[in-house]
Coordinates of C-alpha atoms in Angstrom, one line a residue:
Chain A
X1 CA 96.7 108.9 109.7
X2 CA 95.9 105.9 107.4
X3 CA 97.7 105.2 104.2
X4 CA 94.7 106.3 102.2
X5 CA 94.4 109.6 104.0
X6 CA 98.1 110.2 103.6
X7 CA 97.9 109.3 99.9
X8 CA 94.9 111.6 99.2
X9 CA 96.6 114.5 100.9
X10 CA 99.8 114.1 99.0
X11 CA 98.0 113.8 95.7
X12 CA 96.3 117.1 96.5
X13 CA 99.7 118.7 96.9
X14 CA 101.3 117.2 93.9
X15 CA 101.6 120.5 92.0
X16 CA 102.9 122.3 95.0
X17 CA 105.6 119.7 95.6
X18 CA 106.6 119.9 92.0
X19 CA 106.9 123.7 92.2
X20 CA 108.9 123.6 95.4
X21 CA 111.3 121.1 94.0
X22 CA 111.5 122.7 90.6
X23 CA 112.3 126.1 92.2
X24 CA 115.3 124.7 94.1
X25 CA 116.5 122.0 91.8
X26 CA 117.0 122.0 88.1
X27 CA 116.6 118.7 86.4
X28 CA 113.4 116.7 86.4
X29 CA 114.9 113.5 87.7
X30 CA 116.3 115.2 90.8
X31 CA 112.9 116.7 91.5
X32 CA 111.3 113.2 91.2
X33 CA 113.9 111.6 93.5
X34 CA 113.7 114.4 96.1
X35 CA 110.0 114.4 96.3
X36 CA 109.9 110.6 96.6
X37 CA 112.4 110.9 99.5
X38 CA 110.2 113.6 101.1
X39 CA 107.1 111.5 100.8
X40 CA 108.8 108.4 102.3
X41 CA 110.2 110.5 105.2
X42 CA 106.8 112.1 105.8
X43 CA 105.0 108.8 105.8
X44 CA 107.4 107.3 108.2
X45 CA 107.1 110.2 110.6
X46 CA 103.4 110.9 110.1
X47 CA 102.7 110.2 113.7
X48 CA 104.7 113.2 114.7
X49 CA 102.2 115.4 113.0
X50 CA 99.8 116.4 115.8
X51 CA 97.2 118.3 113.8
X52 CA 96.2 117.3 110.3
X53 CA 95.4 120.8 109.4
X54 CA 99.1 121.5 109.2
X55 CA 99.8 118.7 106.8
X56 CA 100.4 120.9 103.8
X57 CA 102.9 123.2 105.7
X58 CA 104.5 120.1 107.2
X59 CA 105.1 118.3 103.9
X60 CA 106.3 121.5 102.2
X61 CA 108.9 121.9 105.0
X62 CA 110.0 118.3 104.6
X63 CA 110.3 118.8 100.8
X64 CA 112.3 122.0 101.2
X65 CA 114.7 120.3 103.7
X66 CA 115.1 117.3 101.3
X67 CA 116.0 119.7 98.5
X68 CA 118.6 121.3 100.7
X69 CA 119.9 117.9 101.7
X70 CA 120.2 117.0 98.0
X71 CA 122.0 120.2 97.1
X72 CA 124.4 119.8 100.0
X73 CA 125.2 116.2 99.0
X74 CA 125.6 117.1 95.3
X75 CA 127.2 120.6 95.5
X76 CA 130.3 119.5 93.6
X77 CA 128.7 117.4 91.0
X78 CA 126.7 118.3 87.9
X79 CA 125.1 115.5 86.0
X80 CA 124.8 114.9 82.3
X81 CA 121.0 115.3 82.6
X82 CA 121.5 118.6 84.3
X83 CA 123.8 119.9 81.5
X84 CA 121.1 118.9 79.1
X85 CA 118.5 120.6 81.1
X86 CA 120.5 123.8 81.1
X87 CA 120.7 123.6 77.4
X88 CA 116.9 123.1 77.3
X89 CA 116.2 126.2 79.3
X90 CA 118.5 128.2 77.0
X91 CA 116.2 126.9 74.2
X92 CA 113.4 128.9 75.8
X93 CA 111.2 126.0 76.9
X94 CA 110.7 127.9 80.1
X95 CA 109.0 131.2 80.6
X96 CA 110.9 134.4 81.2
X97 CA 109.3 134.7 84.6
X98 CA 110.5 131.2 85.5
X99 CA 114.0 132.2 84.4
X100 CA 113.8 135.3 86.5
X101 CA 112.6 133.4 89.6
X102 CA 115.5 131.0 89.1
X103 CA 117.9 133.9 89.0
X104 CA 117.0 134.9 92.5
X105 CA 119.0 133.5 95.4
X106 CA 117.1 130.8 97.4
X107 CA 116.5 133.2 100.3
X108 CA 114.3 135.3 98.0
X109 CA 113.2 132.6 95.6
X110 CA 111.3 130.5 98.2
X111 CA 109.2 133.3 99.6
X112 CA 108.4 134.4 96.0
X113 CA 107.3 130.9 95.0
X114 CA 105.3 130.2 98.2
X115 CA 103.6 133.6 98.1
X116 CA 102.9 134.2 94.4
X117 CA 102.7 130.7 93.0
X118 CA 101.4 128.7 95.9
X119 CA 99.3 131.4 97.6
X120 CA 100.6 131.0 101.1
X121 CA 100.1 133.8 103.5
X122 CA 102.9 135.7 105.1
X123 CA 102.5 134.0 108.5
X124 CA 102.4 130.6 106.8
X125 CA 105.6 131.3 104.9
X126 CA 107.2 132.6 108.1
X127 CA 106.3 129.3 109.8
X128 CA 107.6 127.1 106.9
X129 CA 110.9 128.9 106.6
X130 CA 111.4 129.6 110.3
X131 CA 111.9 133.4 109.7
X132 CA 109.9 136.4 111.0
X133 CA 107.0 137.7 109.0
X134 CA 108.9 141.0 108.5
X135 CA 111.8 139.2 106.9
X136 CA 109.4 137.4 104.5
X137 CA 108.0 140.7 103.5
X138 CA 111.3 142.3 102.9
X139 CA 112.5 139.2 100.9
X140 CA 109.4 139.4 98.8
X141 CA 109.9 143.1 98.1
X142 CA 113.5 142.5 97.1
X143 CA 112.7 139.5 95.0
X144 CA 109.9 141.4 93.1
X145 CA 112.4 144.2 92.4
X146 CA 115.0 141.8 91.1
X147 CA 112.5 140.0 88.9
X148 CA 111.3 143.3 87.5
X149 CA 114.8 144.4 86.7
X150 CA 115.6 141.1 85.1
X151 CA 112.5 141.1 82.9
X152 CA 113.0 144.7 81.9
X153 CA 116.6 144.0 80.9
X154 CA 115.4 141.0 78.9
X155 CA 112.9 143.2 77.0
X156 CA 115.7 145.7 76.2
X157 CA 117.9 142.9 74.9
Chain B
X1 CA 104.2 145.1 84.2
X2 CA 101.7 142.4 85.1
X3 CA 103.3 139.1 85.8
X4 CA 101.6 135.8 85.0
X5 CA 102.5 133.9 88.1
X6 CA 100.0 131.1 87.4
X7 CA 101.8 130.0 84.3
X8 CA 105.3 130.8 85.4
X9 CA 106.4 127.3 86.0
X10 CA 106.6 124.5 83.4
X11 CA 103.9 121.9 83.8
X12 CA 104.9 118.9 85.8
X13 CA 106.0 116.0 83.6
X14 CA 104.2 112.7 83.3
X15 CA 107.3 111.0 84.8
X16 CA 107.0 113.2 87.9
X17 CA 103.4 112.2 88.3
X18 CA 104.1 108.5 87.7
X19 CA 106.9 108.4 90.2
X20 CA 104.8 110.1 92.8
X21 CA 102.0 107.7 92.3
X22 CA 104.4 104.7 92.3
X23 CA 105.9 106.0 95.6
X24 CA 102.5 106.3 97.2
X25 CA 101.4 102.9 96.1
X26 CA 104.6 101.4 97.5
X27 CA 104.0 102.7 101.0
X28 CA 103.5 100.0 103.6
X29 CA 100.1 100.0 105.3
X30 CA 101.5 99.3 108.8
X31 CA 105.2 98.7 108.6
X32 CA 106.1 99.2 112.2
X33 CA 103.5 96.8 113.5
X34 CA 104.5 94.2 110.9
X35 CA 108.0 94.4 112.1
X36 CA 107.0 94.0 115.7
X37 CA 105.0 90.9 115.0
X38 CA 107.8 89.1 113.3
X39 CA 110.1 89.2 116.4
X40 CA 109.7 87.8 119.8
X41 CA 112.2 88.2 122.4
X42 CA 112.4 86.8 125.9
X43 CA 114.4 89.0 128.1
X44 CA 116.0 88.0 131.4
X45 CA 116.0 91.4 133.0
X46 CA 118.6 90.4 135.6
X47 CA 121.0 89.2 133.0
X48 CA 120.6 92.3 131.0
X49 CA 121.2 94.5 133.9
X50 CA 124.5 92.7 134.6
X51 CA 125.6 93.5 131.0
X52 CA 124.8 97.1 131.3
X53 CA 127.3 99.9 132.0
X54 CA 125.4 102.2 134.3
X55 CA 121.9 102.4 135.7
X56 CA 120.6 105.3 137.7
X57 CA 117.1 106.0 138.9
X58 CA 115.7 109.3 140.3
X59 CA 112.5 111.1 140.3
X60 CA 111.6 114.3 138.5
X61 CA 108.5 116.5 139.0
X62 CA 107.5 118.7 136.1
X63 CA 106.7 117.1 132.8
X64 CA 109.2 117.2 129.9
X65 CA 108.2 119.8 127.3
X66 CA 107.7 117.2 124.6
X67 CA 105.3 115.2 126.7
X68 CA 103.5 118.4 127.6
X69 CA 103.1 119.2 123.9
X70 CA 101.7 115.7 123.2
X71 CA 99.2 115.7 126.0
X72 CA 98.6 119.4 126.6
X73 CA 98.5 119.0 130.4
X74 CA 98.8 122.2 132.6
X75 CA 100.7 122.0 135.9
X76 CA 97.6 121.0 137.8
X77 CA 96.8 118.1 135.4
X78 CA 100.4 117.0 135.4
X79 CA 100.3 116.8 139.2
X80 CA 97.0 115.0 139.1
X81 CA 98.1 112.5 136.5
X82 CA 101.3 111.8 138.4
X83 CA 99.3 111.2 141.6
X84 CA 96.8 108.9 139.8
X85 CA 99.6 106.8 138.3
X86 CA 99.1 107.9 134.7
X87 CA 102.5 109.6 134.5
X88 CA 105.9 108.6 135.9
X89 CA 109.2 110.4 135.6
X90 CA 111.5 107.9 137.3
X91 CA 114.5 108.2 135.0
X92 CA 116.4 105.1 134.1
X93 CA 119.7 105.5 132.2
X94 CA 121.7 102.9 130.5
X95 CA 125.1 103.3 128.7
X96 CA 126.6 100.8 126.4
X97 CA 129.0 101.0 123.4
X98 CA 129.2 104.8 123.7
X99 CA 125.5 105.3 123.5
X100 CA 123.5 106.4 126.6
X101 CA 119.8 105.9 126.5
X102 CA 117.7 107.6 129.2
X103 CA 114.1 106.9 129.8
X104 CA 112.8 110.4 130.7
X105 CA 109.1 109.9 131.1
X106 CA 106.3 107.5 130.6
X107 CA 102.6 108.3 130.3
X108 CA 100.0 105.6 130.1
X109 CA 96.6 104.3 130.8
X110 CA 94.9 100.9 130.1
X111 CA 94.9 101.7 126.4
X112 CA 98.2 103.2 125.4
X113 CA 101.8 103.8 126.6
X114 CA 103.9 106.8 125.6
X115 CA 107.7 106.6 126.4
X116 CA 110.1 109.5 126.0
X117 CA 113.8 108.6 125.8
X118 CA 116.8 110.8 125.4
X119 CA 119.7 109.2 123.4
X120 CA 123.2 110.6 123.6
X121 CA 126.1 109.3 121.4
X122 CA 129.5 110.3 120.3
X123 CA 128.4 111.7 116.9
X124 CA 125.6 113.8 115.7
X125 CA 122.2 112.2 115.8
X126 CA 119.5 113.2 113.3
X127 CA 116.0 112.1 112.5
X128 CA 117.5 109.6 110.0
X129 CA 119.1 107.6 112.8
X130 CA 117.3 104.7 114.3
X131 CA 117.3 102.3 117.2
X132 CA 116.5 98.6 116.9
X133 CA 114.2 97.5 119.7
X134 CA 112.1 94.7 121.0
X135 CA 109.5 94.1 123.6
X136 CA 109.6 91.0 125.8
X137 CA 106.0 89.8 124.9
X138 CA 104.8 91.7 121.9
X139 CA 101.5 89.8 121.8
X140 CA 100.4 92.2 124.6
X141 CA 100.9 95.1 122.2
X142 CA 98.6 95.6 119.3
X143 CA 100.3 98.5 117.7
X144 CA 103.6 100.3 118.1
X145 CA 105.4 103.3 116.5
X146 CA 108.8 104.6 117.4
X147 CA 111.6 106.8 116.2
X148 CA 113.8 109.8 116.8
X149 CA 112.0 113.1 116.9
X150 CA 112.1 114.7 113.5
X151 CA 113.9 117.8 112.5
X152 CA 110.7 119.8 112.5
X153 CA 110.0 119.1 116.2
X154 CA 113.7 119.2 117.1
X155 CA 115.6 121.3 114.5
X156 CA 118.9 121.5 116.3
X157 CA 121.3 118.6 115.5
X158 CA 123.6 117.6 118.3
X159 CA 124.9 114.3 119.7
X160 CA 121.7 114.0 121.6
X161 CA 118.1 113.5 120.4
X162 CA 114.8 112.6 121.9
X163 CA 113.4 109.2 120.9
X164 CA 109.7 108.4 121.3
X165 CA 107.7 105.2 121.5
X166 CA 103.9 104.9 121.3
X167 CA 102.3 101.6 122.1
X168 CA 98.7 100.5 122.0
X169 CA 98.0 97.8 124.6
X170 CA 96.1 94.8 123.6
X171 CA 93.0 94.0 125.5
X172 CA 94.8 91.0 126.9
X173 CA 97.4 93.2 128.4
X174 CA 97.3 92.6 132.2
X175 CA 101.0 92.7 133.1
X176 CA 102.5 94.9 135.8
X177 CA 105.7 95.3 133.9
X178 CA 107.0 95.4 130.3
X179 CA 110.6 94.7 129.3
X180 CA 111.9 96.8 126.5
X181 CA 115.3 96.2 125.0
X182 CA 117.2 98.3 122.5
X183 CA 119.7 96.2 120.7
X184 CA 121.2 98.4 118.1
X185 CA 121.8 102.0 117.0
X186 CA 122.2 103.0 113.3
X187 CA 120.5 104.6 110.4
X188 CA 117.1 104.4 108.7
X189 CA 117.2 102.8 105.3
X190 CA 116.6 105.3 102.6
X191 CA 113.6 103.6 101.0
X192 CA 111.6 102.1 103.8
X193 CA 113.8 99.0 103.9
X194 CA 115.5 97.5 107.0
X195 CA 117.5 99.8 109.2
X196 CA 121.3 99.7 109.0
X197 CA 122.7 98.9 112.5
X198 CA 126.1 100.6 113.2
X199 CA 126.5 99.8 116.9
X200 CA 125.1 96.8 118.7
X201 CA 124.5 96.9 122.4
X202 CA 122.1 96.2 125.2
X203 CA 120.0 99.0 126.6
X204 CA 117.2 97.4 128.6
X205 CA 114.4 99.0 130.5
X206 CA 111.7 97.6 132.8
X207 CA 108.6 99.7 132.4
X208 CA 106.1 99.7 135.2
X209 CA 102.7 99.3 133.5
X210 CA 100.4 99.4 136.5
X211 CA 97.8 102.0 135.9
X212 CA 94.3 102.9 136.9
X213 CA 91.3 101.2 135.2
X214 CA 89.5 103.2 132.7
X215 CA 86.2 104.6 133.9
X216 CA 83.2 102.8 132.3
X217 CA 79.9 104.4 131.5
X218 CA 76.9 102.4 130.3
X219 CA 75.4 104.7 127.8
X220 CA 72.7 102.7 126.0
X221 CA 71.3 105.5 123.9
X222 CA 70.2 105.6 120.3
X223 CA 71.5 108.5 118.2
X224 CA 70.9 109.4 114.6
X225 CA 73.7 110.2 112.2
X226 CA 73.3 110.6 108.4
X227 CA 69.7 109.3 108.7
X228 CA 70.9 106.1 110.3
X229 CA 70.0 105.2 113.9
X230 CA 72.6 103.4 116.0
X231 CA 72.9 102.6 119.6
X232 CA 75.9 103.8 121.6
X233 CA 76.3 101.1 124.3
X234 CA 79.3 101.9 126.4
X235 CA 82.2 104.3 126.9
X236 CA 85.5 103.5 128.6
X237 CA 87.4 106.6 129.3
X238 CA 90.6 107.8 131.0
X239 CA 92.2 111.3 131.0
X240 CA 94.3 110.1 128.0
X241 CA 92.1 107.9 125.8
X242 CA 88.8 106.2 125.2
X243 CA 87.1 103.2 123.8
X244 CA 83.5 103.7 122.6
X245 CA 81.3 100.7 121.8
X246 CA 78.4 101.0 119.4
X247 CA 75.9 98.5 118.0
X248 CA 77.5 96.7 115.1
X249 CA 74.5 96.6 112.8
X250 CA 73.9 100.4 113.2
X251 CA 77.5 101.1 112.4
X252 CA 77.4 98.9 109.3
X253 CA 74.3 100.7 108.1
X254 CA 76.1 104.1 108.7
X255 CA 79.2 102.8 106.8
X256 CA 77.0 101.8 103.9
X257 CA 75.1 105.0 103.9
X258 CA 78.2 107.2 103.9
X259 CA 80.2 105.1 101.4
X260 CA 82.8 104.0 104.0
X261 CA 84.6 100.6 103.5
X262 CA 86.5 99.7 106.6
X263 CA 88.3 96.9 104.7
X264 CA 89.8 99.5 102.4
X265 CA 91.3 101.6 105.2
X266 CA 88.4 104.1 105.3
X267 CA 87.5 105.6 108.6
X268 CA 84.0 106.1 110.0
X269 CA 84.8 109.7 111.0
X270 CA 81.3 110.3 112.1
X271 CA 81.9 107.9 115.0
X272 CA 85.1 109.4 116.3
X273 CA 84.9 111.6 119.4
X274 CA 85.3 115.1 118.1
X275 CA 84.7 116.9 121.3
X276 CA 84.2 116.6 125.1
X277 CA 81.8 118.9 127.0
X278 CA 82.3 119.6 130.6
X279 CA 79.7 120.3 133.3
X280 CA 80.2 124.1 132.9
X281 CA 79.6 123.7 129.1
X282 CA 83.3 124.2 128.3
X283 CA 83.9 122.5 125.0
X284 CA 87.2 120.7 124.3
X285 CA 87.0 120.3 120.6
X286 CA 89.2 118.5 118.1
X287 CA 89.8 116.3 121.1
X288 CA 90.8 113.0 119.7
X289 CA 92.9 111.0 117.3
X290 CA 91.6 107.6 116.4
X291 CA 94.1 104.8 117.1
X292 CA 92.1 101.9 115.8
X293 CA 88.5 101.0 115.0
X294 CA 86.6 97.9 113.9
X295 CA 84.0 95.3 114.6
X296 CA 84.3 93.2 117.7
X297 CA 81.6 90.6 118.3
X298 CA 78.3 92.5 118.2
X299 CA 79.9 95.9 118.5
X300 CA 81.8 98.5 116.6
X301 CA 84.6 99.8 118.7
X302 CA 86.5 103.0 118.2
X303 CA 89.6 103.5 120.2
X304 CA 91.3 106.9 120.3
X305 CA 93.6 109.2 122.1
X306 CA 92.6 112.6 123.4
X307 CA 94.7 115.4 121.9
X308 CA 94.7 117.0 125.4
X309 CA 94.2 115.4 128.7
X310 CA 90.6 115.3 129.9
X311 CA 89.5 116.0 133.5
X312 CA 87.2 113.0 134.0
X313 CA 85.4 114.5 137.0
X314 CA 84.0 117.2 134.8
X315 CA 82.9 115.3 131.7
X316 CA 79.2 115.8 130.9
X317 CA 78.9 114.5 127.4
X318 CA 80.9 113.5 124.3
X319 CA 80.5 114.7 120.8
X320 CA 80.7 112.5 117.7
X321 CA 82.0 113.3 114.3
X322 CA 82.0 116.6 112.3
X323 CA 78.4 117.2 113.1
X324 CA 79.3 116.9 116.8
X325 CA 76.3 114.7 117.7
X326 CA 76.1 115.0 121.5
X327 CA 75.9 111.9 123.7
X328 CA 75.4 112.5 127.4
X329 CA 77.5 110.3 129.6
X330 CA 76.1 111.3 133.0

């Protein structure tokens, strides 16, 4: 894959990469750094991608892995920016639905984002997350239920 | 309760977009090849062997799973390619400084070489580790990529990991052997910079590069693509790869007509082999990955690897581009 082909494909996926990183990480700078790292890693290993039709799935997996790597490395630290971001979210700059999605644990959050926001099919999500299709379905169902409960409780408040 | 999924997330910031664009702009166009070209090593194989801890050689039969995935050869084709010198599984293993590097398999033709190694160390090896390596005469190699298998292909992390090398032979490549030397083990730099070497050592291998000649077909047929006529003059083909020669002027007209600029890393996709048809009309589609392409003297030459091994005895025609323009070869 040439640099131009790679660049074009990444630009097509910009919104997806943002959503994936933003669903797992909080502050904007971390999202930028992690997506940058994922792009560099993907470009370096692009020859390992046998079939270009899987580019999107492949890059999403790399981005998710990079988010997890970042969270592992930074599990005991919280930056000043992050504290500021938390304040920002409390200031209602985010939608209630986004807040509800962020309340989910990552096991449910990722299938919800990939299915409802990014439009992946169940088999595609199963492939990306290395879990059976049935598990994707059950996590979606549980995630939907928790989101609904959270939003209803917000309305009551 | 209807949920507005489409607008759930905040819009991406301008900073996010700028950093992504900046990252893409900073990507090297062909980093691995550039690195190779800078270094030239002369290796005395005998001296290297004297420095090494252990060397063992033995033969295996069935292909490694990773090689099978890359070339998609069934048992019969594996056997055939082994007999015809395209594939070798004579393992060589070298240990130094606590790292054992084992050459598991090599698959090659006149055009390319694929080498599969297995590296074992004392600590966990991930896709972020790296090996520093050199080839004795890199002027014989026009392109090269290498690295540990990534976590998608090999999710488990242990103290062993597969390491792969792909080389494209230069047309001037006529040697019977190639000396390959790993000189260090370490980690990849985080931002595409030079790797960090943590352990130095000598892990040297002599690769037998004798292989069969590619089969040459004189085609000399004019085809029409995107209202442009161009002459396909010659096809050189092996079970693994191909070189197809087309008239330069016709290719230039086609590039112009389809808005392709080869100087700006564009690809003339309409001239890439997209399928191979067998005598019984079996179609092997999505058959190739272009390795390189460009003008050579009075020709345009496209050089590619088949995504699955081809049975040469059965090839009736090749198909070009998305439109699958058929070019008979027999």
